[in-house]
mmCIF file of C-alpha atoms in Angstrom:
data_model
loop_
_atom_site.group_PDB
_atom_site.id
_atom_site.type_symbol
_atom_site.label_atom_id
_atom_site.label_comp_id
_atom_site.label_asym_id
_atom_site.label_seq_id
_atom_site.Cartn_x
_atom_site.Cartn_y
_atom_site.Cartn_z
ATOM 1 C CA UNK A 1453 -0.413 -0.036 -0.294
ATOM 2 C CA UNK A 1454 1.340 3.641 -0.631
ATOM 3 C CA UNK A 1455 0.408 6.490 1.436
ATOM 4 C CA UNK A 1456 -0.874 9.821 0.923
ATOM 5 C CA UNK A 1457 -0.679 12.763 2.682
ATOM 6 C CA UNK A 1458 -4.095 15.539 2.765
ATOM 7 C CA UNK A 1459 -3.859 18.765 4.143
ATOM 8 C CA UNK A 1460 -7.431 19.248 5.626
ATOM 9 C CA UNK A 1461 -7.595 22.859 6.910
ATOM 10 C CA UNK A 1462 -5.636 24.554 9.388
ATOM 11 C CA UNK A 1463 -6.281 23.642 13.154
ATOM 12 C CA UNK A 1464 -6.935 27.309 13.995
ATOM 13 C CA UNK A 1465 -9.942 26.778 11.880
ATOM 14 C CA UNK A 1466 -11.291 24.710 14.298
ATOM 15 C CA UNK A 1467 -13.170 25.966 16.791
ATOM 16 C CA UNK A 1468 -12.394 24.797 21.117
ATOM 17 C CA UNK A 1469 -15.859 23.924 21.979
ATOM 18 C CA UNK A 1470 -17.629 22.229 18.691
ATOM 19 C CA UNK A 1471 -16.280 20.358 15.827
ATOM 20 C CA UNK A 1472 -16.095 21.332 12.177
ATOM 21 C CA UNK A 1473 -17.068 19.362 8.975
ATOM 22 C CA UNK A 1474 -14.609 18.386 6.092
ATOM 23 C CA UNK A 1475 -14.979 16.350 3.312
ATOM 24 C CA UNK A 1476 -12.603 15.064 1.352
ATOM 25 C CA UNK A 1477 -11.645 12.013 -0.851
ATOM 26 C CA UNK A 1478 -15.470 10.639 -0.378
ATOM 27 C CA UNK A 1479 -15.264 10.800 3.404
ATOM 28 C CA UNK A 1480 -17.999 13.240 5.489
ATOM 29 C CA UNK A 1481 -15.387 14.168 8.642
ATOM 30 C CA UNK A 1482 -15.911 16.177 12.096
ATOM 31 C CA UNK A 1483 -13.106 17.337 12.917
ATOM 32 C CA UNK A 1484 -12.491 18.049 16.751
ATOM 33 C CA UNK A 1485 -9.813 20.034 18.990
ATOM 34 C CA UNK A 1486 -8.246 19.218 22.149
ATOM 35 C CA UNK A 1487 -5.880 22.166 22.823
ATOM 36 C CA UNK A 1488 -3.059 21.551 19.786
ATOM 37 C CA UNK A 1489 -4.053 18.221 18.982
ATOM 38 C CA UNK A 1490 -6.892 17.015 16.419
ATOM 39 C CA UNK A 1491 -8.881 14.519 15.761
ATOM 40 C CA UNK A 1492 -11.218 13.190 13.541
ATOM 41 C CA UNK A 1493 -13.984 10.993 13.217
ATOM 42 C CA UNK A 1494 -17.644 10.690 11.037
ATOM 43 C CA UNK A 1495 -19.665 13.235 10.571
ATOM 44 C CA UNK A 1496 -22.353 11.087 11.341
ATOM 45 C CA UNK A 1497 -23.886 9.410 14.539
ATOM 46 C CA UNK A 1498 -24.747 5.579 14.149
ATOM 47 C CA UNK A 1499 -28.219 5.900 16.010
ATOM 48 C CA UNK A 1500 -29.947 8.388 13.762
ATOM 49 C CA UNK A 1501 -27.401 9.634 11.110
ATOM 50 C CA UNK A 1502 -27.207 13.584 12.327
ATOM 51 C CA UNK A 1503 -23.509 15.472 11.990
ATOM 52 C CA UNK A 1504 -22.090 15.011 15.208
ATOM 53 C CA UNK A 1505 -19.687 18.069 13.930
ATOM 54 C CA UNK A 1506 -22.918 19.855 15.293
ATOM 55 C CA UNK A 1507 -22.542 18.668 18.645
ATOM 56 C CA UNK A 1508 -21.418 20.457 21.225
ATOM 57 C CA UNK A 1509 -18.282 18.973 22.920
ATOM 58 C CA UNK A 1510 -16.871 18.480 26.282
ATOM 59 C CA UNK A 1511 -13.401 17.308 27.102
ATOM 60 C CA UNK A 1512 -13.212 14.591 24.751
ATOM 61 C CA UNK A 1513 -17.101 14.041 24.552
ATOM 62 C CA UNK A 1514 -19.186 15.584 21.922
ATOM 63 C CA UNK A 1515 -22.817 15.175 22.142
ATOM 64 C CA UNK A 1516 -24.587 13.996 19.009
ATOM 65 C CA UNK A 1517 -27.633 16.935 18.156
ATOM 66 C CA UNK A 1518 -29.911 14.801 17.707
ATOM 67 C CA UNK A 1519 -30.435 13.092 21.040
ATOM 68 C CA UNK A 1520 -27.566 13.643 23.002
ATOM 69 C CA UNK A 1521 -25.611 10.405 22.767
ATOM 70 C CA UNK A 1522 -21.874 10.729 23.323
ATOM 71 C CA UNK A 1523 -18.933 9.962 21.660
ATOM 72 C CA UNK A 1524 -15.263 10.111 22.653
ATOM 73 C CA UNK A 1525 -13.132 11.984 19.530
ATOM 74 C CA UNK A 1526 -10.166 10.325 20.127
ATOM 75 C CA UNK A 1527 -11.544 6.465 19.648
ATOM 76 C CA UNK A 1528 -15.352 7.297 18.069
ATOM 77 C CA UNK A 1529 -16.551 4.581 21.161
ATOM 78 C CA UNK A 1530 -19.971 5.765 22.496
ATOM 79 C CA UNK A 1531 -20.165 6.848 26.013
ATOM 80 C CA UNK A 1532 -23.037 4.122 26.486
ATOM 81 C CA UNK A 1533 -22.191 1.263 24.686
ATOM 82 C CA UNK A 1534 -18.606 -0.553 23.266
ATOM 83 C CA UNK A 1535 -20.783 -1.925 20.120
ATOM 84 C CA UNK A 1536 -22.471 1.521 19.265
ATOM 85 C CA UNK A 1537 -19.169 3.684 17.475
ATOM 86 C CA UNK A 1538 -18.729 5.998 14.372
ATOM 87 C CA UNK A 1539 -15.666 5.567 12.379
ATOM 88 C CA UNK A 1540 -12.418 7.634 13.367
ATOM 89 C CA UNK A 1541 -9.300 8.387 11.356
ATOM 90 C CA UNK A 1542 -5.625 9.254 11.978
ATOM 91 C CA UNK A 1543 -4.607 13.004 11.989
ATOM 92 C CA UNK A 1544 -1.982 14.629 12.841
ATOM 93 C CA UNK A 1545 -0.834 18.265 12.890
ATOM 94 C CA UNK A 1546 2.145 19.544 11.106
ATOM 95 C CA UNK A 1547 2.711 23.244 11.124
ATOM 96 C CA UNK A 1548 -1.064 23.882 12.702
ATOM 97 C CA UNK A 1549 -2.373 22.111 9.798
ATOM 98 C CA UNK A 1550 -4.060 19.216 10.747
ATOM 99 C CA UNK A 1551 -3.445 16.298 7.576
ATOM 100 C CA UNK A 1552 -4.735 12.889 6.808
ATOM 101 C CA UNK A 1553 -3.048 10.023 5.935
ATOM 102 C CA UNK A 1554 -4.644 8.149 3.732
ATOM 103 C CA UNK A 1555 -3.168 4.283 2.325
ATOM 104 C CA UNK A 1556 -3.827 3.600 -1.051
ATOM 105 C CA UNK A 1557 -3.927 -0.288 -2.100
ATOM 106 C CA UNK A 1558 -1.171 -1.054 -4.969
ATOM 107 C CA UNK A 1559 -2.359 -1.895 -8.233
ATOM 108 C CA UNK A 1560 -3.046 -5.768 -9.228
ATOM 109 C CA UNK A 1561 0.108 -7.085 -9.942
ATOM 110 C CA UNK A 1562 2.201 -4.708 -8.049
ATOM 111 C CA UNK A 1563 4.508 -6.059 -4.789
ATOM 112 C CA UNK A 1564 5.858 -4.058 -2.446
ATOM 113 C CA UNK A 1565 9.438 -4.527 -1.585
#
């Protein structure tokens, strides 16, 4: 697999108490900021599909704006059940920019050395 790095946005563009929606490579992401760190989860509550970027962030937990279910933005796990979770994506901050590493499969017939 090859890895590609995509710049999503500046960390300063993400509010401290809420998320920020970001669409990239067919993914709908909710970006969150805790101090100088960034986190990305799928921007859809698995229960009713509400945008988690519009939820209130308290500590590392974002509340779904539709019904209040809470998810840890670091892991995507809900606070009530290990089976109820949303996708999470590894992002990092480089020079004030939030970046996402996407792994792309090798074309068929090509092997990594």
